CSV table of C-alpha atoms in Angstrom, one decimal:
chain,number,residue,atom,x,y,z
A,691,UNK,CA,21.4,54.4,108.5
A,692,UNK,CA,23.8,55.4,105.8
A,693,UNK,CA,25.6,58.7,106.5
A,694,UNK,CA,27.2,60.9,103.9
A,695,UNK,CA,31.0,61.3,103.7
A,696,UNK,CA,32.5,62.8,106.9
A,697,UNK,CA,33.2,66.5,106.3
A,698,UNK,CA,36.4,66.6,108.3
A,699,UNK,CA,35.6,70.1,109.4
A,700,UNK,CA,32.8,72.7,109.3
A,701,UNK,CA,30.3,71.9,112.0
A,702,UNK,CA,32.5,69.0,113.0
A,703,UNK,CA,34.7,71.5,114.9
A,704,UNK,CA,31.7,72.7,116.9
A,705,UNK,CA,31.0,69.0,117.7
A,706,UNK,CA,34.6,68.7,119.0
A,707,UNK,CA,34.3,71.9,121.1
A,708,UNK,CA,31.0,70.9,122.8
A,709,UNK,CA,32.2,67.3,123.2
A,710,UNK,CA,35.3,68.7,125.0
A,711,UNK,CA,33.3,70.8,127.4
A,712,UNK,CA,30.7,68.0,127.9
A,713,UNK,CA,33.4,65.6,129.0
A,714,UNK,CA,35.0,68.3,131.1
A,715,UNK,CA,31.8,68.8,133.1
A,716,UNK,CA,30.9,65.2,133.2
A,717,UNK,CA,34.1,63.5,134.1
A,718,UNK,CA,35.7,66.2,136.2
A,719,UNK,CA,34.4,65.0,139.5
A,720,UNK,CA,34.4,61.2,138.9
A,721,UNK,CA,38.1,61.3,137.7
A,722,UNK,CA,39.1,63.5,140.6
A,723,UNK,CA,37.2,61.4,143.1
A,724,UNK,CA,40.5,60.7,144.9
A,725,UNK,CA,40.0,64.0,146.8
A,726,UNK,CA,36.5,62.9,147.8
A,727,UNK,CA,37.8,59.4,148.6
A,728,UNK,CA,39.9,60.8,151.5
A,729,UNK,CA,36.9,62.6,152.9
A,730,UNK,CA,34.6,59.6,152.6
A,731,UNK,CA,37.3,57.5,154.5
A,732,UNK,CA,37.1,60.0,157.4
A,733,UNK,CA,33.4,60.5,157.3
A,734,UNK,CA,32.2,56.9,157.2
A,735,UNK,CA,35.1,55.0,158.7
A,736,UNK,CA,35.0,52.1,156.3
A,737,UNK,CA,37.9,50.2,154.9
A,738,UNK,CA,39.9,51.4,151.9
A,739,UNK,CA,38.7,48.5,149.7
A,740,UNK,CA,35.0,49.2,150.5
A,741,UNK,CA,35.3,52.9,150.1
A,742,UNK,CA,37.2,52.6,146.8
A,743,UNK,CA,34.1,51.0,145.3
A,744,UNK,CA,32.4,54.4,145.1
A,745,UNK,CA,35.0,55.9,142.7
A,746,UNK,CA,35.5,52.6,140.8
A,747,UNK,CA,31.8,52.2,140.2
A,748,UNK,CA,31.5,55.8,139.0
A,749,UNK,CA,34.2,55.2,136.4
A,750,UNK,CA,33.3,51.6,135.6
A,751,UNK,CA,29.5,51.4,135.5
A,752,UNK,CA,29.3,53.6,132.4
A,753,UNK,CA,31.8,51.4,130.6
A,754,UNK,CA,30.1,48.2,131.8
A,755,UNK,CA,26.9,49.5,130.3
A,756,UNK,CA,28.6,50.4,127.0
A,757,UNK,CA,26.6,47.9,124.9
A,758,UNK,CA,23.4,49.4,126.3
A,759,UNK,CA,24.8,52.9,125.8
A,760,UNK,CA,25.7,52.0,122.2
A,761,UNK,CA,22.2,50.8,121.5
A,762,UNK,CA,20.7,54.0,123.0
A,763,UNK,CA,22.9,56.1,120.8
A,764,UNK,CA,22.1,54.0,117.7
A,765,UNK,CA,18.4,54.2,118.5
A,766,UNK,CA,17.9,57.8,119.6
A,767,UNK,CA,20.9,59.6,118.4
A,768,UNK,CA,23.8,61.3,120.1
A,769,UNK,CA,22.0,64.6,120.9
A,770,UNK,CA,19.1,63.2,123.0
A,771,UNK,CA,21.4,60.8,124.8
A,772,UNK,CA,23.9,63.6,125.7
A,773,UNK,CA,21.1,65.8,127.1
A,774,UNK,CA,19.7,62.9,129.1
A,775,UNK,CA,23.1,62.1,130.5
A,776,UNK,CA,23.4,65.7,131.8
A,777,UNK,CA,20.3,65.1,133.9
A,778,UNK,CA,21.7,61.9,135.3
A,779,UNK,CA,25.2,63.3,136.2
A,780,UNK,CA,23.8,66.4,137.9
A,781,UNK,CA,21.1,64.5,139.7
A,782,UNK,CA,23.5,61.8,141.0
A,783,UNK,CA,26.0,64.4,142.3
A,784,UNK,CA,23.3,66.3,144.1
A,785,UNK,CA,21.8,63.1,145.6
A,786,UNK,CA,25.3,62.2,146.9
A,787,UNK,CA,25.4,65.3,149.1
A,788,UNK,CA,22.6,63.7,151.2
A,789,UNK,CA,24.3,60.3,151.5
A,790,UNK,CA,23.8,58.8,155.0
A,791,UNK,CA,26.3,56.0,154.5
A,792,UNK,CA,28.7,54.4,152.0
A,793,UNK,CA,26.0,52.2,150.5
A,794,UNK,CA,23.9,55.1,149.4
A,795,UNK,CA,26.9,56.5,147.5
A,796,UNK,CA,27.3,53.2,145.7
A,797,UNK,CA,23.9,54.0,144.0
A,798,UNK,CA,23.9,57.8,143.8
A,799,UNK,CA,27.5,58.5,142.9
A,800,UNK,CA,28.7,55.1,141.6
A,801,UNK,CA,25.7,53.9,139.5
A,802,UNK,CA,23.7,57.1,138.6
A,803,UNK,CA,26.7,59.3,137.8
A,804,UNK,CA,28.6,56.4,136.3
A,805,UNK,CA,25.8,55.5,133.9
A,806,UNK,CA,25.4,59.2,132.9
A,807,UNK,CA,29.1,59.3,132.1
A,808,UNK,CA,28.9,56.2,130.0
A,809,UNK,CA,26.0,57.6,127.9
A,810,UNK,CA,27.8,60.9,127.3
A,811,UNK,CA,31.1,59.3,126.4
A,812,UNK,CA,29.5,56.9,123.9
A,813,UNK,CA,27.5,59.8,122.4
A,814,UNK,CA,30.6,62.1,122.0
A,815,UNK,CA,32.9,59.5,120.5
A,816,UNK,CA,30.3,58.2,118.1
A,817,UNK,CA,29.3,61.6,116.7
A,818,UNK,CA,32.9,62.7,116.4
A,819,UNK,CA,33.8,59.6,114.4
A,820,UNK,CA,30.9,60.3,112.1
A,821,UNK,CA,32.1,63.8,111.4
A,822,UNK,CA,35.8,63.0,111.0
A,823,UNK,CA,37.8,60.5,108.9
A,824,UNK,CA,41.2,61.8,107.9
A,825,UNK,CA,41.5,64.0,111.1
A,826,UNK,CA,39.8,61.5,113.4
A,827,UNK,CA,42.9,60.9,115.6
A,828,UNK,CA,43.2,64.7,116.2
A,829,UNK,CA,39.5,65.1,116.8
A,830,UNK,CA,39.3,62.2,119.3
A,831,UNK,CA,42.4,63.5,121.0
A,832,UNK,CA,40.9,66.9,121.5
A,833,UNK,CA,37.6,65.8,122.9
A,834,UNK,CA,39.2,63.2,125.2
A,835,UNK,CA,41.4,66.0,126.7
A,836,UNK,CA,38.2,67.4,128.2
A,837,UNK,CA,38.0,64.7,130.8
A,838,UNK,CA,41.8,65.2,131.6
A,839,UNK,CA,41.4,69.0,131.9
A,840,UNK,CA,38.4,68.3,134.1
A,841,UNK,CA,40.5,66.0,136.3
A,842,UNK,CA,43.2,68.7,136.6
A,843,UNK,CA,40.8,71.5,137.5
A,844,UNK,CA,38.3,69.5,139.6
A,845,UNK,CA,41.0,68.1,141.8
A,846,UNK,CA,41.9,71.6,143.1
A,847,UNK,CA,38.3,72.9,142.8
A,848,UNK,CA,36.8,70.1,144.9
A,849,UNK,CA,39.4,70.5,147.6
A,850,UNK,CA,38.8,74.2,147.8
A,851,UNK,CA,35.0,73.7,147.9
A,852,UNK,CA,35.3,71.2,150.7
A,853,UNK,CA,37.3,73.7,152.7
A,854,UNK,CA,34.8,76.4,152.1
A,855,UNK,CA,31.4,74.6,152.1
A,856,UNK,CA,32.1,71.1,153.3
A,857,UNK,CA,31.7,67.8,151.5
A,858,UNK,CA,27.9,68.2,151.0
A,859,UNK,CA,28.2,71.7,149.7
A,860,UNK,CA,30.9,70.7,147.3
A,861,UNK,CA,28.8,68.0,145.7
A,862,UNK,CA,25.8,70.3,145.3
A,863,UNK,CA,27.9,72.9,143.5
A,864,UNK,CA,29.6,70.4,141.3
A,865,UNK,CA,26.2,68.9,140.4
A,866,UNK,CA,24.9,72.3,139.5
A,867,UNK,CA,27.8,72.9,137.2
A,868,UNK,CA,27.1,69.6,135.4
A,869,UNK,CA,23.7,71.0,134.2
A,870,UNK,CA,25.7,72.8,131.6
A,871,UNK,CA,26.0,69.5,129.8
A,872,UNK,CA,22.5,70.1,128.5
A,873,UNK,CA,23.6,73.1,126.6
A,874,UNK,CA,26.5,71.2,125.1
A,875,UNK,CA,24.3,68.3,124.1
A,876,UNK,CA,21.8,70.5,122.3
A,877,UNK,CA,24.5,71.6,119.8
A,878,UNK,CA,25.3,68.0,118.8
A,879,UNK,CA,23.6,68.2,115.4
A,880,UNK,CA,23.5,64.8,113.8
A,881,UNK,CA,25.2,64.3,110.5
A,882,UNK,CA,22.8,64.3,107.6
A,883,UNK,CA,22.0,60.9,106.1
A,884,UNK,CA,22.6,60.1,102.5
A,885,UNK,CA,19.8,60.7,100.0
A,886,UNK,CA,19.2,57.0,99.5
A,887,UNK,CA,16.6,55.6,101.9
A,888,UNK,CA,17.4,52.6,104.1
A,889,UNK,CA,16.6,49.2,102.6
A,890,UNK,CA,13.9,48.5,105.1
A,891,UNK,CA,12.1,51.7,104.4
A,892,UNK,CA,12.2,51.1,100.6
A,893,UNK,CA,10.8,47.6,101.2
A,894,UNK,CA,7.9,49.0,103.2
A,895,UNK,CA,7.2,51.7,100.7
A,896,UNK,CA,6.7,49.2,97.9
A,897,UNK,CA,4.0,47.3,99.8
A,898,UNK,CA,0.5,48.0,98.3
A,899,UNK,CA,-1.7,50.3,100.3
A,900,UNK,CA,-4.5,47.7,100.8
A,901,UNK,CA,-2.1,45.7,103.0
A,902,UNK,CA,-1.9,48.5,105.5
A,903,UNK,CA,-5.0,50.7,105.3
A,904,UNK,CA,-8.7,49.8,105.2
A,905,UNK,CA,-11.4,52.3,104.7
A,906,UNK,CA,-13.8,52.8,107.5
A,907,UNK,CA,-16.7,51.5,105.4
A,908,UNK,CA,-14.7,48.3,104.7
A,909,UNK,CA,-14.0,47.8,108.4
A,910,UNK,CA,-17.6,48.2,109.4
A,911,UNK,CA,-19.3,46.6,106.4
A,912,UNK,CA,-21.6,44.5,108.5
A,913,UNK,CA,-22.7,47.5,110.5
A,914,UNK,CA,-23.4,49.5,107.4
A,915,UNK,CA,-25.5,46.7,105.8
A,916,UNK,CA,-27.5,46.3,109.0
A,917,UNK,CA,-28.3,50.1,109.1
A,918,UNK,CA,-29.3,50.1,105.4
A,919,UNK,CA,-31.5,47.1,105.8
A,920,UNK,CA,-33.3,48.5,108.8
A,921,UNK,CA,-33.8,52.0,107.3
A,922,UNK,CA,-35.3,50.6,104.0
A,923,UNK,CA,-37.8,48.3,105.8
A,924,UNK,CA,-38.9,51.0,108.3
A,925,UNK,CA,-39.6,53.5,105.5
A,926,UNK,CA,-41.8,51.0,103.7
A,927,UNK,CA,-43.8,50.1,106.7
A,928,UNK,CA,-44.3,53.6,108.0
A,929,UNK,CA,-45.8,54.6,104.6
A,930,UNK,CA,-48.2,51.6,104.8
A,931,UNK,CA,-47.0,50.2,101.6
A,932,UNK,CA,-48.9,46.9,100.9
A,933,UNK,CA,-45.9,45.0,99.7
A,934,UNK,CA,-43.9,46.0,102.8
A,935,UNK,CA,-43.4,42.4,103.9
A,936,UNK,CA,-42.5,41.3,100.4
A,937,UNK,CA,-40.0,44.1,99.9
A,938,UNK,CA,-38.5,43.3,103.2
A,939,UNK,CA,-37.9,39.7,102.2
A,940,UNK,CA,-36.5,40.8,98.8
A,941,UNK,CA,-34.2,43.4,100.4
A,942,UNK,CA,-32.9,40.8,102.9
A,943,UNK,CA,-32.1,38.5,100.1
A,944,UNK,CA,-30.2,41.2,98.0
A,945,UNK,CA,-28.4,42.6,101.0
A,946,UNK,CA,-27.4,39.2,102.3
A,947,UNK,CA,-25.8,38.4,99.0
A,948,UNK,CA,-24.0,41.7,99.1
A,949,UNK,CA,-23.0,40.9,102.7
A,950,UNK,CA,-21.5,37.5,101.7
A,951,UNK,CA,-19.5,39.0,98.8
A,952,UNK,CA,-18.2,41.9,101.0
A,953,UNK,CA,-17.4,39.6,103.9
A,954,UNK,CA,-15.4,37.4,101.6
A,955,UNK,CA,-13.4,40.4,100.3
A,956,UNK,CA,-12.8,41.6,103.8
A,957,UNK,CA,-11.6,38.2,105.0
A,958,UNK,CA,-9.3,38.0,102.0
A,959,UNK,CA,-7.7,41.3,102.9
A,960,UNK,CA,-7.3,40.4,106.5
A,961,UNK,CA,-5.5,37.2,105.5
A,962,UNK,CA,-3.2,39.3,103.2
A,963,UNK,CA,-2.5,41.7,105.9
A,964,UNK,CA,-1.7,38.9,108.4
A,965,UNK,CA,0.6,37.2,106.0
A,966,UNK,CA,2.4,40.5,105.3
A,967,UNK,CA,2.8,41.2,109.1
A,968,UNK,CA,4.3,37.7,109.5
A,969,UNK,CA,6.8,38.3,106.7
A,970,UNK,CA,7.7,41.7,108.1
A,971,UNK,CA,8.2,40.2,111.6
A,972,UNK,CA,10.3,37.5,110.1
A,973,UNK,CA,12.5,39.9,108.3
A,974,UNK,CA,13.0,42.1,111.4
A,975,UNK,CA,14.0,39.0,113.4
A,976,UNK,CA,16.5,38.1,110.7
A,977,UNK,CA,18.0,41.6,110.9
A,978,UNK,CA,18.4,41.3,114.7
A,979,UNK,CA,20.0,37.8,114.3
A,980,UNK,CA,22.4,39.3,111.6
A,981,UNK,CA,23.3,42.1,114.0
A,982,UNK,CA,24.3,39.8,116.8
A,983,UNK,CA,26.1,37.4,114.4
A,984,UNK,CA,28.1,40.3,113.0
A,985,UNK,CA,29.1,41.3,116.5
A,986,UNK,CA,30.2,37.8,117.4
A,987,UNK,CA,32.2,37.5,114.2
A,988,UNK,CA,34.4,40.3,115.5
A,989,UNK,CA,36.0,37.8,118.0
A,990,UNK,CA,37.3,35.8,115.0
A,991,UNK,CA,39.7,38.7,114.5
A,992,UNK,CA,42.8,37.8,116.6
A,993,UNK,CA,43.7,41.5,117.2
A,994,UNK,CA,40.2,42.3,118.4
A,995,UNK,CA,40.2,39.4,120.8
A,996,UNK,CA,43.6,40.3,122.2
A,997,UNK,CA,42.4,44.0,122.4
A,998,UNK,CA,39.5,43.2,124.8
A,999,UNK,CA,41.9,41.2,127.1
A,1000,UNK,CA,44.4,44.0,127.1
A,1001,UNK,CA,41.9,46.7,127.9
A,1002,UNK,CA,40.6,44.6,130.8
A,1003,UNK,CA,44.0,44.1,132.3
A,1004,UNK,CA,45.1,47.6,131.7
A,1005,UNK,CA,42.2,49.1,133.6
A,1006,UNK,CA,42.6,46.7,136.5
A,1007,UNK,CA,46.2,47.8,136.9
A,1008,UNK,CA,46.4,51.3,135.4
A,1009,UNK,CA,43.3,53.0,136.8
A,1010,UNK,CA,44.0,52.7,140.6
A,1011,UNK,CA,46.8,55.4,140.7
A,1012,UNK,CA,44.4,58.1,139.6
A,1013,UNK,CA,42.1,57.3,142.4
A,1014,UNK,CA,44.5,56.3,145.2
A,1015,UNK,CA,47.7,58.3,144.6
A,1016,UNK,CA,46.8,60.9,147.2
A,1017,UNK,CA,46.3,58.1,149.8
A,1018,UNK,CA,49.6,56.6,148.6
A,1019,UNK,CA,51.4,59.8,149.5
A,1020,UNK,CA,49.6,60.0,152.8
A,1021,UNK,CA,50.6,56.4,153.6
A,1022,UNK,CA,54.2,57.3,152.8
A,1023,UNK,CA,54.1,60.0,155.5
A,1024,UNK,CA,54.9,62.8,153.0
A,1025,UNK,CA,54.6,66.2,154.7
A,1026,UNK,CA,51.9,68.5,153.4
A,1027,UNK,CA,54.5,71.3,153.3
A,1028,UNK,CA,56.1,69.4,150.4
A,1029,UNK,CA,52.8,69.4,148.4
A,1030,UNK,CA,53.2,71.9,145.6
A,1031,UNK,CA,50.3,70.5,143.6
A,1032,UNK,CA,47.9,67.6,144.1
A,1033,UNK,CA,49.2,64.4,142.6
A,1034,UNK,CA,45.8,63.9,140.9
A,1035,UNK,CA,46.1,67.3,139.2
A,1036,UNK,CA,49.5,66.3,137.8
A,1037,UNK,CA,48.0,63.1,136.4
A,1038,UNK,CA,45.2,65.1,134.9
A,1039,UNK,CA,47.4,67.7,133.2
A,1040,UNK,CA,49.8,65.1,131.8
A,1041,UNK,CA,46.9,63.0,130.6
A,1042,UNK,CA,45.8,66.0,128.6
A,1043,UNK,CA,49.3,66.3,127.1
A,1044,UNK,CA,49.4,62.6,126.4
A,1045,UNK,CA,46.0,62.5,124.6
A,1046,UNK,CA,46.9,65.4,122.4
A,1047,UNK,CA,50.4,64.2,121.4
A,1048,UNK,CA,49.3,60.5,120.9
A,1049,UNK,CA,46.2,61.7,119.0
A,1050,UNK,CA,48.4,63.7,116.7
A,1051,UNK,CA,50.9,60.8,116.2
A,1052,UNK,CA,48.0,58.5,115.3
A,1053,UNK,CA,47.2,60.7,112.2
A,1054,UNK,CA,50.7,60.1,110.7
A,1055,UNK,CA,50.6,57.5,108.0
A,1056,UNK,CA,54.0,56.0,109.0
A,1057,UNK,CA,52.8,55.4,112.6
A,1058,UNK,CA,51.2,52.0,113.4
A,1059,UNK,CA,48.7,53.0,116.0
A,1060,UNK,CA,48.4,49.5,117.3
A,1061,UNK,CA,52.1,49.2,118.1
A,1062,UNK,CA,51.9,52.7,119.6
A,1063,UNK,CA,49.1,51.6,121.9
A,1064,UNK,CA,51.1,48.4,122.9
A,1065,UNK,CA,54.1,50.6,123.7
A,1066,UNK,CA,52.1,52.7,126.1
A,1067,UNK,CA,50.8,49.6,127.8
A,1068,UNK,CA,54.3,48.2,128.4
A,1069,UNK,CA,55.6,51.5,129.7
A,1070,UNK,CA,52.7,51.8,132.1
A,1071,UNK,CA,53.5,48.4,133.5
A,1072,UNK,CA,57.1,49.5,134.2
A,1073,UNK,CA,55.9,52.7,135.9
A,1074,UNK,CA,53.5,50.8,138.2
A,1075,UNK,CA,56.4,48.6,139.3
A,1076,UNK,CA,58.3,51.7,140.2
A,1077,UNK,CA,55.7,53.2,142.6
A,1078,UNK,CA,56.7,51.1,145.7
A,1079,UNK,CA,60.2,52.6,145.4
A,1080,UNK,CA,59.0,56.2,145.4
A,1081,UNK,CA,59.4,57.6,148.9
A,1082,UNK,CA,59.3,61.4,148.3
A,1083,UNK,CA,56.8,63.8,146.8
A,1084,UNK,CA,59.2,64.5,143.9
A,1085,UNK,CA,59.4,60.9,142.8
A,1086,UNK,CA,55.7,60.4,143.2
A,1087,UNK,CA,55.0,63.5,141.2
A,1088,UNK,CA,57.3,62.3,138.4
A,1089,UNK,CA,55.7,58.9,138.3
A,1090,UNK,CA,52.3,60.5,138.4
A,1091,UNK,CA,53.2,62.6,135.3
A,1092,UNK,CA,54.5,59.5,133.4
A,1093,UNK,CA,51.4,57.5,134.3
A,1094,UNK,CA,49.2,60.4,133.3
A,1095,UNK,CA,50.9,60.8,129.9
A,1096,UNK,CA,50.6,57.1,129.2
A,1097,UNK,CA,47.0,57.0,130.3
A,1098,UNK,CA,46.5,59.5,127.4
A,1099,UNK,CA,46.3,56.4,125.1
A,1100,UNK,CA,42.6,56.6,125.6
A,1101,UNK,CA,42.6,59.1,122.8
A,1102,UNK,CA,43.9,56.6,120.3
A,1103,UNK,CA,41.9,53.6,121.6
A,1104,UNK,CA,38.8,54.5,119.5
A,1105,UNK,CA,41.2,55.0,116.6
A,1106,UNK,CA,42.7,51.6,117.0
A,1107,UNK,CA,39.2,50.1,117.3
A,1108,UNK,CA,38.0,51.8,114.1
A,1109,UNK,CA,41.1,50.6,112.2
A,1110,UNK,CA,40.7,47.1,113.5
A,1111,UNK,CA,37.0,46.5,112.7
A,1112,UNK,CA,36.0,49.3,110.4
A,1113,UNK,CA,33.7,52.3,110.9
A,1114,UNK,CA,30.6,50.2,110.2
A,1115,UNK,CA,31.2,48.1,113.2
A,1116,UNK,CA,32.6,50.7,115.5
A,1117,UNK,CA,29.5,51.1,117.7
A,1118,UNK,CA,29.2,47.3,118.2
A,1119,UNK,CA,32.9,46.7,118.8
A,1120,UNK,CA,33.5,49.8,121.0
A,1121,UNK,CA,30.5,48.8,123.2
A,1122,UNK,CA,32.1,45.4,123.8
A,1123,UNK,CA,35.5,46.8,124.5
A,1124,UNK,CA,34.2,49.4,126.8
A,1125,UNK,CA,32.3,46.8,128.8
A,1126,UNK,CA,35.6,45.0,129.6
A,1127,UNK,CA,37.2,48.4,130.3
A,1128,UNK,CA,34.4,49.1,132.8
A,1129,UNK,CA,34.9,45.8,134.4
A,1130,UNK,CA,38.6,46.6,134.9
A,1131,UNK,CA,37.8,50.1,136.3
A,1132,UNK,CA,35.3,48.6,138.7
A,1133,UNK,CA,37.6,45.9,140.0
A,1134,UNK,CA,41.0,47.7,140.0
A,1135,UNK,CA,40.8,50.2,142.9
A,1136,UNK,CA,38.9,47.8,145.3
A,1137,UNK,CA,41.5,45.1,144.7
A,1138,UNK,CA,44.3,47.6,145.5
A,1139,UNK,CA,42.4,48.7,148.5
A,1140,UNK,CA,41.9,45.2,149.7
A,1141,UNK,CA,45.6,44.5,149.3
A,1142,UNK,CA,46.3,47.4,151.6
A,1143,UNK,CA,43.7,46.3,154.1
A,1144,UNK,CA,45.4,42.8,154.2
A,1145,UNK,CA,49.1,43.9,154.2
A,1146,UNK,CA,48.9,47.5,155.5
A,1147,UNK,CA,51.1,48.7,152.6
A,1148,UNK,CA,50.7,49.4,148.9
A,1149,UNK,CA,53.8,47.6,147.5
A,1150,UNK,CA,52.2,44.2,146.8
A,1151,UNK,CA,49.1,45.9,145.3
A,1152,UNK,CA,51.2,47.9,142.7
A,1153,UNK,CA,53.3,44.9,141.8
A,1154,UNK,CA,50.1,43.1,141.0
A,1155,UNK,CA,48.9,46.1,139.0
A,1156,UNK,CA,52.1,46.3,137.0
A,1157,UNK,CA,52.0,42.6,136.2
A,1158,UNK,CA,48.4,42.8,134.9
A,1159,UNK,CA,49.2,45.7,132.5
A,1160,UNK,CA,52.4,44.0,131.2
A,1161,UNK,CA,50.6,40.8,130.6
A,1162,UNK,CA,47.9,42.6,128.6
A,1163,UNK,CA,50.5,44.4,126.5
A,1164,UNK,CA,52.5,41.3,125.7
A,1165,UNK,CA,49.3,39.4,124.6
A,1166,UNK,CA,48.3,42.3,122.3
A,1167,UNK,CA,51.8,42.5,120.9
A,1168,UNK,CA,51.8,38.8,120.2
A,1169,UNK,CA,48.5,39.0,118.3
A,1170,UNK,CA,49.7,42.0,116.3
A,1171,UNK,CA,53.0,40.4,115.1
A,1172,UNK,CA,53.1,40.1,111.3
A,1173,UNK,CA,54.2,36.5,111.5
A,1174,UNK,CA,51.1,35.6,113.6
A,1175,UNK,CA,48.9,37.5,111.2
A,1176,UNK,CA,50.4,35.6,108.2
A,1177,UNK,CA,49.7,32.3,109.9
A,1178,UNK,CA,46.2,33.3,110.7
A,1179,UNK,CA,45.5,34.5,107.1
A,1180,UNK,CA,46.7,31.2,105.7
A,1181,UNK,CA,44.7,29.1,108.0
A,1182,UNK,CA,41.4,30.9,107.7
A,1183,UNK,CA,39.8,33.8,105.9
A,1184,UNK,CA,38.1,36.6,107.8
A,1185,UNK,CA,34.3,36.8,107.4
A,1186,UNK,CA,32.7,39.5,105.2
A,1187,UNK,CA,32.6,43.1,106.6
A,1188,UNK,CA,35.5,42.5,109.0
A,1189,UNK,CA,39.1,43.7,108.6
A,1190,UNK,CA,42.4,42.6,109.9
A,1191,UNK,CA,44.4,45.4,111.4
A,1192,UNK,CA,47.1,45.2,108.7
A,1193,UNK,CA,44.5,45.6,105.9
A,1194,UNK,CA,42.6,48.4,107.7
A,1195,UNK,CA,45.7,50.4,108.5
A,1196,UNK,CA,46.8,50.4,104.8
A,1197,UNK,CA,43.4,51.4,103.5
């Protein structure tokens, strides 16, 4: 569908506001799952690696299913998908309050809530990119801060609710709050399409009516002839007409000739309709093949190929601190008297700051957003290497703030993707990239938890995490270097409808 030019304002700011609150309500509990993680460790007595799967699935399943989520948004629109995601998130949280074991949580909290989050995230990002062009970086930064503010508030809220109502009561209340996503989704009015109809619709409109619609008398011509023949003969015989038999024979001959002509016409129309249906099915199949070919063509872009490797490694190494930092502090024997604020809350509030500042920076013409994103990856790797040396609450709080700020690069990731592949292929490309991000989110915390179960300390785990993030950053930097792009452009030309990052950023 062709959309009109993004308004960069107007109802777009309403879209930004409701997307902010929708992400706040949806991602608040899954991102602050570190508070629930400690309770699940004590309640079910499972290992850290096995228990960490609950939070990692909640944050990874939705991203793993991003291609499916993208198809849903493309097929049904952002508004219905956002409303449906509200039911999923609320239902999954409420179901989790009745969990008898950790395996039940894998489904209720990990899969149901995670898939609902993925649907909502894809819907909010897609509709925001449709409404904004020049201010897209700011708009994406604003809506992505909703999840960070949710992390900051829900970390303290869930801890307070657990003390007052227990773990089960906390999940029920948080699930009830998530129902407000329905109100947010209902305000996501789709952007009006352009006046020109889609090519497929124009093609169908030009098809003659007789290929589609047949009058009832044409469909039942044999039945009508039979009734007419029977009524004519009966009338003659009832009136005792002498030539009843002769008229009967004559009428049969006349009607049979009509029958043959009409049947030939009907068969001809059936053949025409069948041929048209075959041609239409063939064209539809060609459209689907073109869709998948265009998606695969994206991987011929060196920057895009490096980008999906970088996002996978970044989430394997960069996501575990937001889930396990509270347990890292407990393992370091830090006294609760030194706790001025939950470490997860610090990560949340600094992520908000990072998303806003990085989103604003992305809108400046002199800033190369790809290099900005690479810088955040490299700095994140260095910060992860420093975690094993933090032995006090103050140092852990400082590292949490740094990691939270750098994690704010999520606000510019859609911006980088759009500039790399173009707005036309954003849905396809973003679905692929989010799939690998979800894979990293799902594997990262369990890997760190398993390292702890094997070594009984977190040092080795965070060295591994830092190495993964640094490796992804260097690979992306290598792909983005001008000399590499020059060699690539000389050796091969990009296929139609794809963009190198250099070209797109100058457009």
